[in-house]
XYZ file of C-alpha atoms in Angstrom:
564
model
C 98.394 44.014 88.423
C 98.996 47.281 88.839
C 96.829 48.584 91.315
C 96.433 51.252 88.457
C 95.224 48.806 86.104
C 93.202 47.116 88.411
C 90.937 50.780 88.830
C 91.396 51.518 85.142
C 89.946 48.332 84.082
C 86.929 48.217 87.189
C 86.245 51.948 85.519
C 86.073 50.720 81.971
C 83.863 47.476 83.239
C 81.626 49.214 84.900
C 81.848 52.344 82.375
C 82.405 51.364 79.434
C 85.833 51.328 77.939
C 84.992 54.367 75.875
C 84.034 56.456 78.682
C 87.737 56.102 80.525
C 90.448 57.897 78.632
C 94.041 56.608 79.820
C 95.867 57.705 76.749
C 97.939 61.273 76.638
C 96.316 62.696 73.678
C 92.874 61.579 75.086
C 93.180 62.332 78.619
C 94.893 66.174 77.426
C 92.030 68.516 77.280
C 90.646 67.353 81.439
C 94.034 67.683 82.566
C 94.922 71.341 81.629
C 92.931 74.488 83.212
C 91.543 77.702 80.728
C 94.011 79.772 82.198
C 96.289 77.745 84.380
C 97.203 74.567 86.030
C 98.309 71.657 84.026
C 99.355 67.897 86.174
C 98.209 64.078 84.976
C 96.243 61.626 85.755
C 96.067 57.940 85.503
C 92.543 58.098 84.028
C 89.794 60.758 82.972
C 86.137 58.750 83.769
C 83.330 60.377 82.086
C 79.796 59.111 83.860
C 76.346 60.011 81.711
C 74.173 58.869 84.402
C 74.542 60.352 88.558
C 74.260 56.624 89.305
C 77.432 55.365 87.562
C 79.102 58.552 89.057
C 78.413 57.650 92.215
C 79.744 53.557 91.232
C 83.088 55.313 89.996
C 83.408 57.232 93.282
C 83.049 53.975 94.935
C 86.224 52.311 93.095
C 88.062 55.504 93.355
C 87.213 54.937 97.566
C 87.931 51.438 97.380
C 91.695 51.849 95.954
C 92.370 55.208 97.549
C 93.140 57.507 94.626
C 92.495 61.071 94.604
C 89.363 62.166 92.987
C 89.505 65.333 91.009
C 85.933 66.019 89.715
C 85.526 68.610 86.551
C 82.261 69.981 85.055
C 82.994 72.683 82.024
C 86.821 73.083 82.873
C 86.392 76.926 82.997
C 87.798 77.966 86.237
C 90.395 80.705 86.373
C 92.389 79.437 88.964
C 93.200 75.906 88.227
C 90.741 74.472 90.793
C 89.142 71.914 88.663
C 92.486 70.137 87.179
C 95.347 67.787 88.811
C 98.190 70.848 90.536
C 101.939 69.731 89.289
C 102.661 65.387 89.668
C 103.900 65.415 93.632
C 100.232 64.110 95.540
C 100.823 61.156 97.315
C 98.472 59.015 95.564
C 97.228 58.428 91.867
C 94.709 61.061 90.380
C 91.288 60.399 89.018
C 89.902 63.040 87.071
C 86.126 63.018 86.541
C 84.411 64.513 84.270
C 80.463 65.799 84.672
C 79.745 67.536 81.936
C 77.908 64.626 80.579
C 75.504 64.655 83.350
C 73.020 66.906 81.718
C 69.650 67.601 83.675
C 67.236 70.339 85.481
C 63.892 69.688 87.327
C 61.922 72.835 87.646
C 60.034 73.144 90.572
C 57.174 75.380 91.778
C 55.778 76.750 88.399
C 59.155 77.370 87.688
C 60.184 79.433 90.720
C 63.264 77.157 91.978
C 65.237 74.964 89.900
C 67.025 71.275 90.598
C 70.657 71.207 88.393
C 72.675 68.585 88.028
C 76.334 68.523 87.683
C 76.676 68.666 83.850
C 74.336 71.578 83.347
C 75.662 75.059 81.968
C 74.300 78.594 83.098
C 73.492 78.909 79.673
C 71.302 75.668 79.240
C 69.111 76.427 82.768
C 69.018 80.011 81.225
C 67.245 79.062 78.097
C 65.221 76.272 79.756
C 63.424 79.521 82.209
C 62.999 81.652 79.206
C 59.669 80.689 78.262
C 58.428 81.075 81.954
C 60.114 84.533 82.081
C 62.757 83.619 84.759
C 66.280 83.661 85.245
C 69.136 81.779 87.144
C 71.440 83.570 89.424
C 73.670 83.863 87.509
C 73.565 84.159 83.211
C 76.424 83.982 80.301
C 78.112 87.559 80.961
C 78.354 87.122 84.265
C 80.269 83.910 85.190
C 82.892 82.091 82.488
C 81.131 81.104 79.427
C 80.095 77.740 79.384
C 80.536 77.381 82.985
C 78.413 75.107 85.204
C 75.658 75.834 87.204
C 77.479 73.927 90.675
C 80.402 74.764 89.619
C 79.430 78.425 90.589
C 77.336 76.893 93.832
C 81.170 75.406 94.725
C 82.985 78.190 94.298
C 80.312 80.879 95.687
C 81.092 82.406 92.697
C 79.503 86.395 92.157
C 79.049 87.203 88.674
C 77.828 90.521 87.850
C 74.249 90.340 88.550
C 74.894 92.895 91.901
C 70.975 92.184 93.171
C 71.835 88.800 93.717
C 75.167 88.134 95.481
C 77.690 85.009 95.324
C 76.012 81.894 94.057
C 74.730 80.433 97.922
C 72.381 77.654 98.738
C 72.138 75.218 101.281
C 69.962 72.944 99.776
C 71.761 69.992 98.106
C 72.794 66.337 97.469
C 76.420 65.321 97.366
C 78.976 62.079 98.276
C 81.303 62.876 101.300
C 84.378 60.195 102.276
C 84.351 60.445 106.737
C 86.963 60.552 108.850
C 86.731 56.334 108.923
C 87.385 57.032 104.861
C 83.676 55.248 104.097
C 81.503 56.961 101.317
C 78.336 58.794 102.405
C 75.406 60.444 100.356
C 73.837 62.882 101.978
C 70.718 64.162 100.820
C 69.964 67.735 102.257
C 67.653 69.044 99.151
C 64.235 69.345 100.789
C 63.181 66.521 98.664
C 62.200 62.735 99.342
C 64.098 60.589 97.065
C 64.320 57.558 98.697
C 66.917 55.437 101.173
C 69.690 53.501 98.817
C 72.084 55.915 96.483
C 69.929 53.175 93.809
C 66.437 54.516 94.883
C 67.450 58.536 94.826
C 69.290 58.670 91.448
C 66.719 56.411 89.746
C 63.959 59.002 91.325
C 65.931 62.294 90.785
C 66.897 61.278 86.965
C 63.443 60.141 86.024
C 61.927 62.836 88.155
C 60.064 60.642 90.431
C 59.857 63.273 93.364
C 57.707 65.101 95.211
C 58.338 68.911 95.626
C 57.559 69.932 99.564
C 56.725 73.830 99.141
C 59.368 76.437 101.244
C 57.234 76.737 104.393
C 57.940 73.121 104.777
C 61.839 72.978 105.574
C 64.519 75.229 106.774
C 67.244 77.046 104.999
C 68.388 79.656 102.108
C 68.987 79.320 98.403
C 70.311 82.647 97.521
C 72.577 85.381 99.232
C 69.219 87.312 99.907
C 71.013 90.609 101.834
C 73.537 90.708 99.686
C 72.380 93.838 97.705
C 71.831 95.842 101.110
C 75.707 95.545 101.578
C 76.493 97.589 98.777
C 75.047 100.214 99.666
C 77.024 100.993 102.623
C 79.682 102.606 100.823
C 81.648 103.670 104.277
C 82.582 100.460 105.201
C 86.137 99.276 105.381
C 84.934 95.234 104.529
C 84.458 94.139 100.898
C 81.148 92.963 100.188
C 82.436 89.773 99.318
C 85.128 87.222 98.962
C 85.761 83.763 98.790
C 86.220 81.843 102.167
C 83.654 84.432 103.480
C 81.836 82.454 106.569
C 78.448 83.875 105.861
C 78.635 82.091 102.525
C 79.841 78.655 103.091
C 77.738 75.475 103.598
C 77.976 72.232 102.633
C 78.265 72.421 99.022
C 78.157 76.313 98.585
C 82.224 77.227 98.903
C 83.367 73.377 99.142
C 86.093 73.945 96.239
C 85.758 70.616 95.506
C 85.714 69.178 98.491
C 82.208 67.284 98.226
C 81.116 65.825 95.065
C 77.623 67.351 94.222
C 74.901 65.662 92.693
C 72.233 68.357 92.396
C 71.532 71.630 93.924
C 68.681 73.870 94.582
C 68.122 77.229 93.927
C 65.850 79.747 93.476
C 65.020 81.268 89.969
C 64.052 85.432 89.245
C 61.401 87.469 87.240
C 62.541 88.334 84.285
C 62.783 92.101 84.293
C 60.969 94.193 81.829
C 63.061 95.405 78.914
C 66.259 96.476 79.632
C 68.724 99.487 78.568
C 72.429 100.253 79.173
C 74.333 103.348 79.298
C 78.037 103.595 78.435
C 80.077 106.150 80.907
C 83.564 106.831 80.167
C 85.853 109.170 82.128
C 89.962 109.487 82.342
C 90.059 109.768 86.258
C 89.409 107.073 87.731
C 88.871 108.984 91.127
C 85.576 110.434 89.450
C 84.161 106.979 88.592
C 84.964 106.050 92.136
C 82.664 109.277 93.468
C 79.967 108.149 90.120
C 79.915 104.743 92.399
C 79.340 106.420 95.549
C 76.818 108.644 94.831
C 74.462 106.348 92.269
C 75.076 103.666 95.339
C 73.057 106.402 97.714
C 70.954 107.556 95.536
C 69.013 104.753 92.768
C 65.957 103.942 94.648
C 66.595 100.679 92.852
C 70.426 99.768 91.933
C 70.977 98.592 88.923
C 71.607 95.253 87.121
C 74.663 95.330 86.359
C 78.245 97.648 86.439
C 80.774 96.431 84.661
C 84.153 98.174 84.394
C 86.760 97.643 81.535
C 90.073 99.338 80.895
C 91.102 100.698 78.159
C 93.986 98.315 77.320
C 91.062 95.417 78.130
C 89.373 96.784 75.380
C 92.021 97.009 72.825
C 93.314 93.627 73.835
C 90.292 91.949 73.302
C 89.305 93.860 70.200
C 92.637 92.100 68.819
C 93.137 88.653 70.483
C 89.358 87.510 71.614
C 87.450 88.985 68.863
C 86.922 85.426 67.671
C 85.359 84.564 70.695
C 82.696 87.390 71.128
C 81.616 87.393 67.182
C 81.217 83.729 68.003
C 79.266 84.436 70.828
C 77.201 86.939 68.895
C 76.546 84.574 65.549
C 76.232 81.452 67.388
C 75.131 82.236 71.035
C 77.176 80.939 73.853
C 75.208 77.319 74.220
C 77.505 76.757 70.988
C 80.697 77.164 73.340
C 81.358 74.067 75.049
C 81.573 72.088 71.445
C 83.616 74.593 69.691
C 86.111 74.898 72.483
C 86.068 71.067 72.029
C 86.345 71.179 68.349
C 89.244 73.087 68.769
C 90.390 70.807 71.056
C 90.085 67.979 68.655
C 92.368 69.872 65.883
C 94.863 71.170 67.990
C 95.169 67.251 68.998
C 95.689 66.712 65.073
C 97.399 69.292 64.007
C 100.172 68.422 66.844
C 100.379 65.204 65.229
C 101.472 65.988 61.910
C 105.266 66.597 61.734
C 106.840 69.493 60.970
C 103.568 71.941 61.985
C 103.909 73.857 65.443
C 102.049 73.137 68.056
C 100.282 76.771 67.915
C 98.899 76.248 64.621
C 95.576 76.583 64.821
C 95.514 79.512 67.006
C 97.672 80.758 65.068
C 95.323 81.111 62.381
C 92.542 82.053 64.649
C 95.009 85.128 65.333
C 95.502 85.963 61.552
C 91.886 85.724 61.260
C 91.690 89.020 64.003
C 93.860 89.887 62.617
C 92.621 90.949 59.039
C 88.666 91.255 59.785
C 87.550 94.781 61.324
C 86.459 94.891 64.693
C 82.551 95.131 64.940
C 82.434 97.152 67.017
C 80.042 100.067 67.125
C 81.771 103.696 66.072
C 80.337 105.327 69.060
C 81.858 102.704 71.219
C 85.084 102.851 69.006
C 84.549 106.564 69.967
C 85.026 106.272 73.299
C 86.940 103.734 73.833
C 90.134 106.176 71.933
C 89.329 108.856 73.807
C 88.799 107.721 77.367
C 91.011 105.244 79.496
C 87.898 104.081 82.103
C 84.184 102.506 80.435
C 81.690 101.726 82.474
C 78.482 99.753 81.244
C 75.294 100.012 83.684
C 72.046 97.743 82.802
C 69.073 98.489 84.433
C 65.189 97.873 83.597
C 63.412 101.310 81.453
C 61.385 101.915 84.069
C 64.500 103.222 85.900
C 66.073 104.702 83.191
C 64.674 108.611 83.613
C 65.823 108.580 87.407
C 69.581 106.928 86.035
C 69.705 109.501 83.430
C 69.408 111.936 85.255
C 71.646 110.933 88.248
C 74.268 110.948 86.000
C 72.967 114.444 84.132
C 73.354 115.884 87.729
C 76.510 114.107 88.305
C 78.265 115.429 85.173
C 76.767 119.124 85.722
C 74.800 118.383 82.849
C 78.047 117.704 80.045
C 76.858 114.308 78.048
C 79.615 113.698 76.349
C 80.612 111.593 78.974
C 78.071 109.053 78.718
C 75.208 107.621 76.101
C 72.592 105.722 75.938
C 73.176 102.430 74.084
C 71.028 101.047 71.089
C 70.506 97.245 71.454
C 73.337 96.844 69.196
C 76.007 98.814 71.432
C 74.709 97.361 74.279
C 75.580 93.618 72.486
C 78.634 94.933 71.496
C 79.616 96.188 75.425
C 78.804 93.381 77.121
C 80.287 91.185 74.552
C 83.175 93.048 74.959
C 83.820 92.860 78.875
C 82.793 88.959 78.971
C 85.438 88.350 76.263
C 88.326 90.181 78.312
C 88.941 87.304 80.679
C 90.602 85.057 77.180
C 92.128 88.381 75.742
C 95.949 87.608 77.146
C 95.268 83.733 77.152
C 94.707 83.847 73.389
C 97.564 86.031 72.892
C 99.798 83.495 74.859
C 98.634 80.561 72.824
C 99.225 82.265 69.265
C 102.591 82.665 70.366
C 103.539 80.352 72.563
C 103.598 81.277 75.878
C 103.212 79.316 78.757
C 100.663 80.969 80.913
C 101.865 78.962 84.175
C 105.281 80.950 83.787
C 104.195 84.303 83.127
C 100.551 85.224 83.256
C 99.616 86.228 86.830
C 96.417 87.514 87.968
C 94.785 88.557 90.823
C 91.328 88.337 91.310
C 90.517 91.275 94.860
C 87.656 92.190 96.607
C 88.548 95.354 97.548
C 87.009 97.929 100.732
C 83.627 99.455 100.055
C 85.183 102.977 101.176
C 88.493 102.167 99.168
C 88.863 105.818 96.951
C 91.231 104.068 94.593
C 90.230 101.385 91.946
C 93.268 100.149 89.631
C 96.993 98.102 91.114
C 98.987 101.269 91.165
C 102.726 99.071 91.408
C 105.509 100.178 92.216
C 108.091 101.210 89.131
C 110.474 98.668 89.538
C 106.745 96.075 89.272
C 105.497 98.326 86.505
C 109.039 97.498 84.795
C 108.674 93.370 84.780
C 104.827 93.717 82.733
C 104.719 93.349 78.863
C 100.893 93.419 78.884
C 97.949 94.249 81.386
C 94.595 94.001 81.313
C 91.939 95.611 84.012
C 87.821 94.675 84.014
C 85.601 94.241 86.961
C 82.190 94.696 88.786
C 82.305 97.994 89.495
C 79.517 99.033 92.369
C 80.650 95.238 94.253
C 83.980 96.857 94.110
C 85.576 93.445 92.906
C 88.841 93.997 90.485
C 90.211 91.413 87.844
C 93.635 92.126 86.986
C 95.944 90.609 84.735
C 99.755 91.164 83.984
C 101.348 88.966 80.856
C 105.371 89.724 82.444
C 108.540 89.882 80.712
C 110.506 86.691 79.581
C 112.919 85.705 83.009
C 110.925 87.743 85.440
C 110.372 85.918 88.730
C 106.201 85.529 88.723
C 106.271 83.717 91.888
C 108.244 87.096 93.394
C 106.400 89.279 91.305
C 103.085 87.737 92.738
C 103.798 88.081 96.271
C 104.987 91.383 96.803
C 101.625 92.598 94.769
C 99.660 90.562 96.923
C 101.729 92.603 99.710
C 100.690 95.634 98.324
C 97.185 94.521 98.252
C 97.232 93.805 101.853
C 98.265 96.825 102.672
C 95.306 98.869 100.821
C 93.120 96.592 103.222
C 91.632 93.987 100.065
C 90.226 90.626 100.459
C 91.399 88.008 97.901
C 90.443 85.909 96.210
C 86.976 87.905 95.747
C 84.968 85.525 93.162
C 87.245 82.863 91.482
C 87.536 80.989 94.281
C 91.529 80.223 95.853
C 92.375 77.403 93.136
C 96.027 76.920 93.290
C 96.823 79.918 93.212
C 95.392 81.766 96.451
C 96.019 80.443 99.688
C 93.122 79.781 101.498
C 92.713 81.335 105.031
C 93.306 79.405 108.222
C 89.384 79.387 108.577
C 88.638 78.374 105.358
C 90.919 75.665 105.811
C 89.737 74.521 108.421
C 86.118 74.676 106.651
C 87.830 72.281 104.139
C 89.517 69.921 106.484
C 85.597 69.310 108.245
C 84.948 69.118 104.610
C 87.134 66.581 103.653
C 88.631 64.692 106.561
C 90.882 62.504 104.597
C 92.037 65.230 101.884
C 90.618 63.106 99.059
C 88.678 64.971 97.205
C 90.857 67.637 95.181
C 93.846 67.928 97.678
C 96.063 70.893 97.491
C 93.019 73.215 96.905
C 94.257 76.506 98.487
C 97.806 75.417 98.591
C 97.357 73.070 101.633
C 98.435 69.288 101.827
C 98.578 67.323 99.255
C 98.530 64.065 101.230
C 96.064 61.707 103.039
C 95.014 63.103 105.991
C 96.403 66.629 105.705
C 99.783 65.705 106.971
């Protein structure tokens, strides 16, 4: 019997055969990233308890296979799926999506979150306490997990809270001798053995230690202060920033994280949003500087939408923002799973195109109204650049006055949103990431070959916002989409290239241009398999995983054992 069969049989005995997938069709949805990234694995494992996850890791380490842990698989840089098939060992993907669970601590002032817990689930659990998590739907990927955000130092749109960060987590690590170690740095006594730790954690038989009893930060406390410095030649945040690397935080999957301890935040009073538009990006940059330097309290969010991104989203991702509008974000993972099943079914039917279901979705999008409020539509057609700024109502008068002063009394460039307009604007903003993806799916275009994305942190004193491509590069672009977190100066730019364009060369030339501007990348989606990790970041990852057994190749590093 081969080692592959031995491992699959052993895992099947541990978990049950229905939780170990080894047939191609069953594995498929776990081996392809939401936007980019795909490869193969000998099996996909679906543990349903933390102890079973630990037992799975023990088996994988014993058989010397590569482990890729995957939560919601909503990443944008392919960092939670295999990358091609050139690993030096067999690969096992462990999906943690069934490992739901959270424990509210200290009257919901803090939370313990398990690997499968999504941001939306945490947000809903906190609503009765009038609290919010570090990130909420609309500041990260739809369906994204709490722990996935920590492992990526995800930033999101919530201006005052900064990158996802904690120094308090429970994780497994493979040491330099190839031994699996369980490390409890939660600041909570859970027992000595893995069995005791996981039993106490899952049954919530643990005593919360008050904050004064332990050292360690659980969020990026000083981030908002850095935003106000609009003269600095450095970015506000970027992946691999040593200030936000600590064990599970920023680990890029080089640790197996079982639980994290995070703060929650008081929900603001009733919010209000302003929609601001311009045909001059420099004008908006000046507005950013003016507001950051003059607002008494920073707003909650300040989101940028380019008019082309707005149009693409209305045309190709309309179904997504309408589904969220009707059913809520918590239903999205279930609907994604249903779509994956339907895709597999249609692919098995002879004579039908592989993308028939995606074509049906786009037919629906082309035949239905936009469901966007008239005033938003009017501004979208009139202006190239748009901002949505959300703040508490108590700061409304100050923001209104500053906007009026900046635009010298000319109010036709901004308006205060009605609740429906506010909802429309943010649904558009956070469906943008799928616009070009859904176009590719409906047209049978492989995004791995023609979709090139940039996630960049601009200098705080940069006088440009958009990526201004040289003419010879612009001629290679078929479609493009731009959005971003404007006060943080984090820009997300997607290009769908024309056929036969060398995507690798295109990306390298654009990155060279960005480096000349002093930009840093990636800003918040993490290195995945798209970006090179900096030398400093690579050294940190090697320290976390000396044998290179967890998620090798991340950040375009070596895929070989011991990094050789």
